[in-house]
PDB file of C-alpha atoms in Angstrom:
ATOM      1  CA  CYS A  71    -147.562 -37.812  20.784  1.00  0.00           C
ATOM      2  CA  GLY A  72    -151.283 -36.985  22.131  1.00  0.00           C
ATOM      3  CA  VAL A  73    -151.820 -40.635  23.514  1.00  0.00           C
ATOM      4  CA  ALA A  74    -147.961 -40.379  25.259  1.00  0.00           C
ATOM      5  CA  LEU A  75    -149.165 -37.150  26.664  1.00  0.00           C
ATOM      6  CA  VAL A  76    -152.231 -38.078  28.315  1.00  0.00           C
ATOM      7  CA  VAL A  77    -150.282 -41.310  29.811  1.00  0.00           C
ATOM      8  CA  ILE A  78    -147.417 -39.399  30.724  1.00  0.00           C
ATOM      9  CA  LEU A  79    -149.265 -36.075  31.996  1.00  0.00           C
ATOM     10  CA  PRO A  80    -150.451 -37.438  35.780  1.00  0.00           C
ATOM     11  CA  PHE A  81    -147.027 -38.867  36.543  1.00  0.00           C
ATOM     12  CA  TYR A  82    -145.866 -35.122  35.882  1.00  0.00           C
ATOM     13  CA  TRP A  83    -147.990 -33.750  37.671  1.00  0.00           C
ATOM     14  CA  MET A  84    -147.149 -35.880  40.731  1.00  0.00           C
ATOM     15  CA  PHE A  85    -143.602 -35.125  39.955  1.00  0.00           C
ATOM     16  CA  LEU A  86    -144.585 -31.854  40.072  1.00  0.00           C
ATOM     17  CA  THR A  87    -146.445 -31.474  43.168  1.00  0.00           C
ATOM     18  CA  SER A  88    -143.572 -33.696  44.932  1.00  0.00           C
ATOM     19  CA  ILE A  89    -141.314 -30.721  44.449  1.00  0.00           C
ATOM     20  CA  LEU A  90    -142.884 -27.410  44.771  1.00  0.00           C
ATOM     21  CA  PRO A  91    -143.390 -25.582  48.017  1.00  0.00           C
ATOM     22  CA  ILE A  92    -146.651 -26.087  49.975  1.00  0.00           C
ATOM     23  CA  SER A  93    -147.799 -22.595  49.181  1.00  0.00           C
ATOM     24  CA  GLU A  94    -147.802 -23.262  45.054  1.00  0.00           C
ATOM     25  CA  VAL A  95    -149.285 -26.846  45.716  1.00  0.00           C
ATOM     26  CA  TYR A  96    -152.541 -25.123  47.247  1.00  0.00           C
ATOM     27  CA  SER A  97    -152.274 -22.445  44.468  1.00  0.00           C
ATOM     28  CA  THR A  98    -155.538 -21.694  42.537  1.00  0.00           C
ATOM     29  CA  SER A  99    -152.992 -20.851  39.478  1.00  0.00           C
ATOM     30  CA  VAL A 100    -151.627 -23.900  37.609  1.00  0.00           C
ATOM     31  CA  THR A 101    -147.934 -24.059  38.048  1.00  0.00           C
ATOM     32  CA  TRP A 102    -146.513 -26.215  34.905  1.00  0.00           C
ATOM     33  CA  LEU A 103    -142.599 -25.239  35.587  1.00  0.00           C
ATOM     34  CA  PRO A 104    -141.277 -24.883  39.103  1.00  0.00           C
ATOM     35  CA  ARG A 105    -139.846 -21.774  40.269  1.00  0.00           C
ATOM     36  CA  ARG A 106    -138.071 -23.287  43.312  1.00  0.00           C
ATOM     37  CA  ILE A 107    -137.379 -27.004  43.931  1.00  0.00           C
ATOM     38  CA  ASP A 108    -138.356 -28.070  47.059  1.00  0.00           C
ATOM     39  CA  LEU A 109    -137.328 -31.605  48.175  1.00  0.00           C
ATOM     40  CA  SER A 110    -138.759 -31.288  51.772  1.00  0.00           C
ATOM     41  CA  ALA A 111    -141.604 -33.641  50.991  1.00  0.00           C
ATOM     42  CA  TYR A 112    -139.154 -36.537  50.614  1.00  0.00           C
ATOM     43  CA  VAL A 113    -137.532 -35.750  53.497  1.00  0.00           C
ATOM     44  CA  SER A 114    -140.469 -35.350  55.837  1.00  0.00           C
ATOM     45  CA  ALA A 115    -142.538 -38.434  54.066  1.00  0.00           C
ATOM     46  CA  PHE A 116    -139.406 -41.009  54.611  1.00  0.00           C
ATOM     47  CA  SER A 117    -138.461 -39.231  58.484  1.00  0.00           C
ATOM     48  CA  SER A 118    -142.317 -39.455  59.675  1.00  0.00           C
ATOM     49  CA  GLU A 119    -142.706 -40.995  63.114  1.00  0.00           C
ATOM     50  CA  ALA A 120    -145.920 -42.127  62.125  1.00  0.00           C
ATOM     51  CA  LEU A 121    -145.095 -44.904  59.400  1.00  0.00           C
ATOM     52  CA  PRO A 122    -141.644 -46.090  58.762  1.00  0.00           C
ATOM     53  CA  PHE A 123    -141.796 -45.869  55.217  1.00  0.00           C
ATOM     54  CA  ALA A 124    -138.188 -47.423  54.824  1.00  0.00           C
ATOM     55  CA  ARG A 125    -139.677 -50.512  56.407  1.00  0.00           C
ATOM     56  CA  LEU A 126    -142.361 -50.649  54.697  1.00  0.00           C
ATOM     57  CA  PHE A 127    -140.558 -50.160  50.927  1.00  0.00           C
ATOM     58  CA  LEU A 128    -138.184 -53.279  52.231  1.00  0.00           C
ATOM     59  CA  ASN A 129    -141.453 -55.165  53.071  1.00  0.00           C
ATOM     60  CA  SER A 130    -142.313 -54.825  49.532  1.00  0.00           C
ATOM     61  CA  ILE A 131    -139.069 -55.941  47.978  1.00  0.00           C
ATOM     62  CA  VAL A 132    -138.898 -58.550  50.433  1.00  0.00           C
ATOM     63  CA  VAL A 133    -142.274 -60.031  49.447  1.00  0.00           C
ATOM     64  CA  SER A 134    -141.991 -59.212  45.665  1.00  0.00           C
ATOM     65  CA  THR A 135    -138.720 -60.645  45.102  1.00  0.00           C
ATOM     66  CA  SER A 136    -139.794 -63.906  47.299  1.00  0.00           C
ATOM     67  CA  VAL A 137    -142.913 -64.510  45.376  1.00  0.00           C
ATOM     68  CA  THR A 138    -141.623 -63.726  42.106  1.00  0.00           C
ATOM     69  CA  THR A 139    -138.284 -66.219  42.379  1.00  0.00           C
ATOM     70  CA  LEU A 140    -141.012 -68.994  44.098  1.00  0.00           C
ATOM     71  CA  GLN A 141    -143.207 -68.236  41.313  1.00  0.00           C
ATOM     72  CA  VAL A 142    -140.680 -69.110  38.225  1.00  0.00           C
ATOM     73  CA  ILE A 143    -139.512 -71.883  40.624  1.00  0.00           C
ATOM     74  CA  THR A 144    -143.053 -73.714  40.386  1.00  0.00           C
ATOM     75  CA  SER A 145    -144.328 -72.659  37.520  1.00  0.00           C
ATOM     76  CA  SER A 146    -141.448 -73.654  35.352  1.00  0.00           C
ATOM     77  CA  MET A 147    -141.288 -77.387  37.152  1.00  0.00           C
ATOM     78  CA  ALA A 148    -144.664 -77.798  36.158  1.00  0.00           C
ATOM     79  CA  ALA A 149    -144.799 -76.313  32.945  1.00  0.00           C
ATOM     80  CA  TYR A 150    -141.938 -78.704  32.136  1.00  0.00           C
ATOM     81  CA  SER A 151    -143.971 -81.559  32.842  1.00  0.00           C
ATOM     82  CA  LEU A 152    -146.692 -80.507  31.206  1.00  0.00           C
ATOM     83  CA  ALA A 153    -145.096 -79.335  28.340  1.00  0.00           C
ATOM     84  CA  ARG A 154    -142.075 -82.117  27.694  1.00  0.00           C
ATOM     85  CA  LEU A 155    -143.106 -85.571  29.799  1.00  0.00           C
ATOM     86  CA  ARG A 156    -145.556 -88.118  28.765  1.00  0.00           C
ATOM     87  CA  TYR A 157    -147.418 -89.825  30.802  1.00  0.00           C
ATOM     88  CA  PRO A 158    -151.347 -90.635  30.693  1.00  0.00           C
ATOM     89  CA  GLY A 159    -153.793 -87.722  31.560  1.00  0.00           C
ATOM     90  CA  ARG A 160    -151.167 -85.098  31.397  1.00  0.00           C
ATOM     91  CA  ASP A 161    -153.362 -82.803  28.806  1.00  0.00           C
ATOM     92  CA  THR A 162    -156.018 -83.348  31.529  1.00  0.00           C
ATOM     93  CA  LEU A 163    -154.322 -82.421  34.315  1.00  0.00           C
ATOM     94  CA  PHE A 164    -153.353 -79.183  32.730  1.00  0.00           C
ATOM     95  CA  LEU A 165    -156.658 -78.725  31.826  1.00  0.00           C
ATOM     96  CA  VAL A 166    -158.310 -78.962  35.159  1.00  0.00           C
ATOM     97  CA  TYR A 167    -155.056 -76.922  36.815  1.00  0.00           C
ATOM     98  CA  LEU A 168    -155.561 -73.774  34.212  1.00  0.00           C
ATOM     99  CA  SER A 169    -159.437 -74.235  35.087  1.00  0.00           C
ATOM    100  CA  THR A 170    -158.736 -72.791  38.591  1.00  0.00           C
ATOM    101  CA  LEU A 171    -157.665 -69.168  36.560  1.00  0.00           C
ATOM    102  CA  MET A 172    -161.889 -68.959  36.471  1.00  0.00           C
ATOM    103  CA  ILE A 173    -162.125 -68.645  40.264  1.00  0.00           C
ATOM    104  CA  PRO A 174    -162.270 -65.487  41.563  1.00  0.00           C
ATOM    105  CA  VAL A 175    -159.228 -65.012  44.309  1.00  0.00           C
ATOM    106  CA  GLN A 176    -161.909 -63.358  46.629  1.00  0.00           C
ATOM    107  CA  VAL A 177    -163.681 -66.739  47.299  1.00  0.00           C
ATOM    108  CA  THR A 178    -160.527 -67.999  48.600  1.00  0.00           C
ATOM    109  CA  MET A 179    -159.455 -65.536  50.332  1.00  0.00           C
ATOM    110  CA  ILE A 180    -161.379 -66.896  53.364  1.00  0.00           C
ATOM    111  CA  PRO A 181    -160.443 -69.960  53.292  1.00  0.00           C
ATOM    112  CA  THR A 182    -156.609 -69.091  52.963  1.00  0.00           C
ATOM    113  CA  PHE A 183    -156.821 -66.912  55.846  1.00  0.00           C
ATOM    114  CA  LEU A 184    -158.437 -69.884  58.121  1.00  0.00           C
ATOM    115  CA  VAL A 185    -155.746 -72.035  57.165  1.00  0.00           C
ATOM    116  CA  LEU A 186    -152.926 -69.226  58.033  1.00  0.00           C
ATOM    117  CA  ARG A 187    -154.484 -68.881  61.071  1.00  0.00           C
ATOM    118  CA  TRP A 188    -154.441 -72.309  62.490  1.00  0.00           C
ATOM    119  CA  LEU A 189    -150.574 -72.301  61.099  1.00  0.00           C
ATOM    120  CA  GLY A 190    -150.128 -69.367  62.968  1.00  0.00           C
ATOM    121  CA  TRP A 191    -148.797 -67.498  59.905  1.00  0.00           C
ATOM    122  CA  VAL A 192    -151.114 -64.452  60.301  1.00  0.00           C
ATOM    123  CA  ASP A 193    -148.942 -61.037  60.131  1.00  0.00           C
ATOM    124  CA  THR A 194    -145.695 -62.917  59.289  1.00  0.00           C
ATOM    125  CA  TYR A 195    -143.483 -63.072  55.998  1.00  0.00           C
ATOM    126  CA  ALA A 196    -144.648 -66.294  55.194  1.00  0.00           C
ATOM    127  CA  GLY A 197    -148.432 -65.725  55.516  1.00  0.00           C
ATOM    128  CA  LEU A 198    -147.722 -62.647  52.661  1.00  0.00           C
ATOM    129  CA  ILE A 199    -145.359 -64.908  50.155  1.00  0.00           C
ATOM    130  CA  LEU A 200    -146.472 -68.615  50.198  1.00  0.00           C
ATOM    131  CA  PRO A 201    -150.039 -68.388  49.265  1.00  0.00           C
ATOM    132  CA  ALA A 202    -149.031 -66.360  46.278  1.00  0.00           C
ATOM    133  CA  ALA A 203    -146.111 -68.852  45.357  1.00  0.00           C
ATOM    134  CA  PHE A 204    -148.214 -71.044  42.806  1.00  0.00           C
ATOM    135  CA  SER A 205    -149.513 -69.478  39.718  1.00  0.00           C
ATOM    136  CA  PRO A 206    -151.712 -71.078  36.916  1.00  0.00           C
ATOM    137  CA  PHE A 207    -151.545 -68.460  34.670  1.00  0.00           C
ATOM    138  CA  GLY A 208    -147.024 -69.077  35.313  1.00  0.00           C
ATOM    139  CA  VAL A 209    -147.651 -72.527  34.471  1.00  0.00           C
ATOM    140  CA  PHE A 210    -149.838 -71.778  31.357  1.00  0.00           C
ATOM    141  CA  LEU A 211    -147.110 -68.979  29.885  1.00  0.00           C
ATOM    142  CA  LEU A 212    -144.097 -71.052  30.275  1.00  0.00           C
ATOM    143  CA  ARG A 213    -145.748 -74.399  29.221  1.00  0.00           C
ATOM    144  CA  GLN A 214    -147.090 -72.666  25.958  1.00  0.00           C
ATOM    145  CA  TYR A 215    -143.427 -71.112  25.584  1.00  0.00           C
ATOM    146  CA  PHE A 216    -141.632 -74.497  26.009  1.00  0.00           C
ATOM    147  CA  LEU A 217    -143.745 -76.211  23.647  1.00  0.00           C
ATOM    148  CA  THR A 218    -141.814 -74.128  21.120  1.00  0.00           C
ATOM    149  CA  LEU A 219    -138.354 -75.350  21.530  1.00  0.00           C
ATOM    150  CA  PRO A 220    -137.033 -78.099  19.725  1.00  0.00           C
ATOM    151  CA  TYR A 221    -137.508 -81.774  20.569  1.00  0.00           C
ATOM    152  CA  GLU A 222    -133.870 -82.639  19.537  1.00  0.00           C
ATOM    153  CA  LEU A 223    -132.023 -81.149  21.858  1.00  0.00           C
ATOM    154  CA  GLU A 224    -133.485 -82.963  24.571  1.00  0.00           C
ATOM    155  CA  ASP A 225    -133.189 -86.205  22.940  1.00  0.00           C
ATOM    156  CA  ALA A 226    -129.941 -85.372  22.461  1.00  0.00           C
ATOM    157  CA  ALA A 227    -129.240 -84.655  26.137  1.00  0.00           C
ATOM    158  CA  ARG A 228    -130.936 -88.169  27.153  1.00  0.00           C
ATOM    159  CA  ILE A 229    -128.785 -90.091  24.533  1.00  0.00           C
ATOM    160  CA  ASP A 230    -125.744 -88.298  26.744  1.00  0.00           C
ATOM    161  CA  GLY A 231    -127.196 -89.980  29.807  1.00  0.00           C
ATOM    162  CA  ALA A 232    -128.661 -86.559  30.922  1.00  0.00           C
ATOM    163  CA  SER A 233    -131.774 -87.067  34.012  1.00  0.00           C
ATOM    164  CA  PHE A 234    -135.281 -85.319  33.444  1.00  0.00           C
ATOM    165  CA  LEU A 235    -134.133 -82.639  36.363  1.00  0.00           C
ATOM    166  CA  GLN A 236    -130.784 -81.784  34.164  1.00  0.00           C
ATOM    167  CA  ILE A 237    -132.392 -81.018  31.072  1.00  0.00           C
ATOM    168  CA  TYR A 238    -134.760 -79.017  32.938  1.00  0.00           C
ATOM    169  CA  TRP A 239    -131.923 -76.803  34.578  1.00  0.00           C
ATOM    170  CA  SER A 240    -129.165 -76.974  31.761  1.00  0.00           C
ATOM    171  CA  ILE A 241    -131.509 -76.923  28.554  1.00  0.00           C
ATOM    172  CA  ILE A 242    -135.113 -75.937  28.872  1.00  0.00           C
ATOM    173  CA  MET A 243    -134.562 -73.009  31.401  1.00  0.00           C
ATOM    174  CA  PRO A 244    -131.373 -71.575  29.514  1.00  0.00           C
ATOM    175  CA  LEU A 245    -133.487 -71.241  26.262  1.00  0.00           C
ATOM    176  CA  SER A 246    -136.613 -69.686  27.969  1.00  0.00           C
ATOM    177  CA  GLY A 247    -135.307 -66.435  29.020  1.00  0.00           C
ATOM    178  CA  PRO A 248    -137.978 -64.196  27.368  1.00  0.00           C
ATOM    179  CA  ALA A 249    -140.897 -66.265  28.674  1.00  0.00           C
ATOM    180  CA  ILE A 250    -139.697 -65.928  31.813  1.00  0.00           C
ATOM    181  CA  THR A 251    -138.446 -62.567  31.691  1.00  0.00           C
ATOM    182  CA  ALA A 252    -142.276 -61.870  31.065  1.00  0.00           C
ATOM    183  CA  LEU A 253    -143.354 -64.142  33.729  1.00  0.00           C
ATOM    184  CA  VAL A 254    -140.929 -61.848  36.422  1.00  0.00           C
ATOM    185  CA  ILE A 255    -142.614 -58.748  34.925  1.00  0.00           C
ATOM    186  CA  PHE A 256    -146.014 -59.724  35.563  1.00  0.00           C
ATOM    187  CA  THR A 257    -145.105 -61.382  38.875  1.00  0.00           C
ATOM    188  CA  PHE A 258    -143.487 -58.513  40.542  1.00  0.00           C
ATOM    189  CA  LEU A 259    -145.658 -55.885  38.992  1.00  0.00           C
ATOM    190  CA  ALA A 260    -148.330 -57.309  40.654  1.00  0.00           C
ATOM    191  CA  GLN A 261    -147.270 -58.431  44.285  1.00  0.00           C
ATOM    192  CA  TRP A 262    -145.801 -54.794  44.375  1.00  0.00           C
ATOM    193  CA  ASN A 263    -148.880 -53.424  43.543  1.00  0.00           C
ATOM    194  CA  GLU A 264    -151.099 -56.109  45.765  1.00  0.00           C
ATOM    195  CA  PHE A 265    -153.260 -54.557  48.291  1.00  0.00           C
ATOM    196  CA  LEU A 266    -155.984 -56.681  49.415  1.00  0.00           C
ATOM    197  CA  TRP A 267    -154.594 -59.444  50.895  1.00  0.00           C
ATOM    198  CA  PRO A 268    -151.532 -57.878  52.853  1.00  0.00           C
ATOM    199  CA  LEU A 269    -154.804 -55.928  54.042  1.00  0.00           C
ATOM    200  CA  ILE A 270    -155.988 -58.949  55.203  1.00  0.00           C
ATOM    201  CA  VAL A 271    -153.175 -61.206  56.539  1.00  0.00           C
ATOM    202  CA  THR A 272    -151.201 -57.856  58.083  1.00  0.00           C
ATOM    203  CA  ASN A 273    -152.261 -56.361  61.661  1.00  0.00           C
ATOM    204  CA  LYS A 274    -149.020 -54.383  62.860  1.00  0.00           C
ATOM    205  CA  ILE A 275    -147.568 -51.768  60.757  1.00  0.00           C
ATOM    206  CA  GLU A 276    -143.991 -53.381  60.784  1.00  0.00           C
ATOM    207  CA  ARG A 277    -145.631 -55.829  58.584  1.00  0.00           C
ATOM    208  CA  PHE A 278    -147.406 -53.662  56.228  1.00  0.00           C
ATOM    209  CA  THR A 279    -146.240 -53.144  52.379  1.00  0.00           C
ATOM    210  CA  LEU A 280    -146.125 -49.388  50.711  1.00  0.00           C
ATOM    211  CA  SER A 281    -149.902 -50.078  49.163  1.00  0.00           C
ATOM    212  CA  ILE A 282    -151.306 -50.337  52.729  1.00  0.00           C
ATOM    213  CA  GLY A 283    -148.699 -47.781  53.693  1.00  0.00           C
ATOM    214  CA  LEU A 284    -149.985 -44.803  51.438  1.00  0.00           C
ATOM    215  CA  GLN A 285    -153.201 -45.428  52.285  1.00  0.00           C
ATOM    216  CA  TYR A 286    -152.482 -45.388  55.644  1.00  0.00           C
ATOM    217  CA  PHE A 287    -150.546 -42.886  55.451  1.00  0.00           C
ATOM    218  CA  ARG A 288    -153.621 -41.111  53.365  1.00  0.00           C
ATOM    219  CA  GLY A 289    -155.705 -41.559  56.446  1.00  0.00           C
ATOM    220  CA  LEU A 290    -153.383 -39.888  58.943  1.00  0.00           C
ATOM    221  CA  GLU A 291    -151.738 -36.918  56.770  1.00  0.00           C
ATOM    222  CA  PHE A 292    -154.683 -36.293  54.076  1.00  0.00           C
ATOM    223  CA  ALA A 293    -153.738 -32.812  53.641  1.00  0.00           C
ATOM    224  CA  GLN A 294    -150.037 -33.588  52.741  1.00  0.00           C
ATOM    225  CA  TRP A 295    -150.462 -34.172  49.161  1.00  0.00           C
ATOM    226  CA  PRO A 296    -146.337 -33.339  48.449  1.00  0.00           C
ATOM    227  CA  GLU A 297    -145.467 -36.350  51.125  1.00  0.00           C
ATOM    228  CA  LEU A 298    -148.220 -38.745  49.194  1.00  0.00           C
ATOM    229  CA  MET A 299    -146.865 -37.830  46.055  1.00  0.00           C
ATOM    230  CA  ALA A 300    -143.168 -38.383  47.141  1.00  0.00           C
ATOM    231  CA  ILE A 301    -143.931 -41.509  48.298  1.00  0.00           C
ATOM    232  CA  SER A 302    -145.827 -42.750  45.322  1.00  0.00           C
ATOM    233  CA  LEU A 303    -143.124 -42.197  42.951  1.00  0.00           C
ATOM    234  CA  VAL A 304    -140.572 -43.416  44.892  1.00  0.00           C
ATOM    235  CA  SER A 305    -142.832 -46.820  44.939  1.00  0.00           C
ATOM    236  CA  MET A 306    -142.833 -46.873  41.440  1.00  0.00           C
ATOM    237  CA  LEU A 307    -139.197 -46.812  40.678  1.00  0.00           C
ATOM    238  CA  PRO A 308    -138.651 -50.501  41.295  1.00  0.00           C
ATOM    239  CA  VAL A 309    -141.456 -51.610  38.885  1.00  0.00           C
ATOM    240  CA  LEU A 310    -140.015 -49.285  36.086  1.00  0.00           C
ATOM    241  CA  ILE A 311    -136.689 -50.758  36.614  1.00  0.00           C
ATOM    242  CA  VAL A 312    -137.280 -54.233  36.345  1.00  0.00           C
ATOM    243  CA  PHE A 313    -139.197 -53.164  33.114  1.00  0.00           C
ATOM    244  CA  LEU A 314    -136.873 -50.901  31.422  1.00  0.00           C
ATOM    245  CA  VAL A 315    -133.847 -53.590  31.859  1.00  0.00           C
ATOM    246  CA  GLN A 316    -135.875 -56.448  30.888  1.00  0.00           C
ATOM    247  CA  GLN A 317    -138.187 -54.466  28.364  1.00  0.00           C
ATOM    248  CA  ARG A 318    -136.814 -56.544  24.824  1.00  0.00           C
ATOM    249  CA  ARG A 319    -136.907 -59.829  26.286  1.00  0.00           C
ATOM    250  CA  PHE A 320    -140.083 -59.237  27.936  1.00  0.00           C
ATOM    251  CA  VAL A 321    -141.592 -58.367  24.652  1.00  0.00           C
ATOM    252  CA  GLN A 322    -140.102 -61.193  22.934  1.00  0.00           C
ATOM    253  CA  GLY A 323    -141.397 -63.286  25.382  1.00  0.00           C
ATOM    254  CA  ILE A 324    -145.171 -62.439  24.897  1.00  0.00           C
ATOM    255  CA  ALA A 325    -144.428 -62.397  21.248  1.00  0.00           C
ATOM    256  CA  LEU A 326    -143.284 -66.233  21.221  1.00  0.00           C
ATOM    257  CA  THR A 327    -145.367 -67.261  23.946  1.00  0.00           C
ATOM    258  CA  GLY A 328    -148.343 -69.366  22.475  1.00  0.00           C
ATOM    259  CA  LEU A 329    -147.387 -69.661  18.591  1.00  0.00           C
ATOM    260  CA  THR A 330    -147.465 -73.548  18.923  1.00  0.00           C
ATOM    261  CA  GLY A 331    -150.370 -75.536  18.173  1.00  0.00           C
ATOM    262  CA  ARG A 332    -148.970 -78.872  20.001  1.00  0.00           C
TER     263      ARG A 332
END
């Protein structure tokens, strides 16, 4: 209970700051239970002329959802090849691909930015989404889960004349819900909170994500803590909803991934 209280307390303080009148926010006495609820901070924050938070919220939704979808597609197809197909050099290829996890992301940012500038994708959705569409971690996570699936189902499908693509789509993917859910939550959370790459690749406010907008708003309105806390709370809702809806399958996917020794 003590640990839970320590974890919940900052979030409660954020919520409290967002609904208290401005006089109580800056009061020297601590208020744990509000005597009066004031929602003007939410109205003020989302009607701000300096920063269109509705557009920033939409940008974050579009980028996070697109990256998550692309990572599930690319990671699952690569994992299927590395786990279920047999060809020379398969395991070596997997180790080489997995070794890219040891390369810090900061090392590849400048070359990636130069390529995007050459393509004309700076300050575009393509520049925000496509560099994150491939994930060695996602391939590793799904490969380990795919190895736990029984080969008999795949052999039976081949006898019935199913192609590799049909086996992947009709057998492997439906049986891999827990692992895919885990990848979806990890990817969505990482992209929703991503700060450095959107800061580098975007110039216009219309392309900012929420993480950039929060920092920008803090610089514009440093003293407006109720508005800042209101925006921060709203920005947490999508991630919280995704986790709560898929919590059971997420835990199941983490528990089962990596149990095989093949």
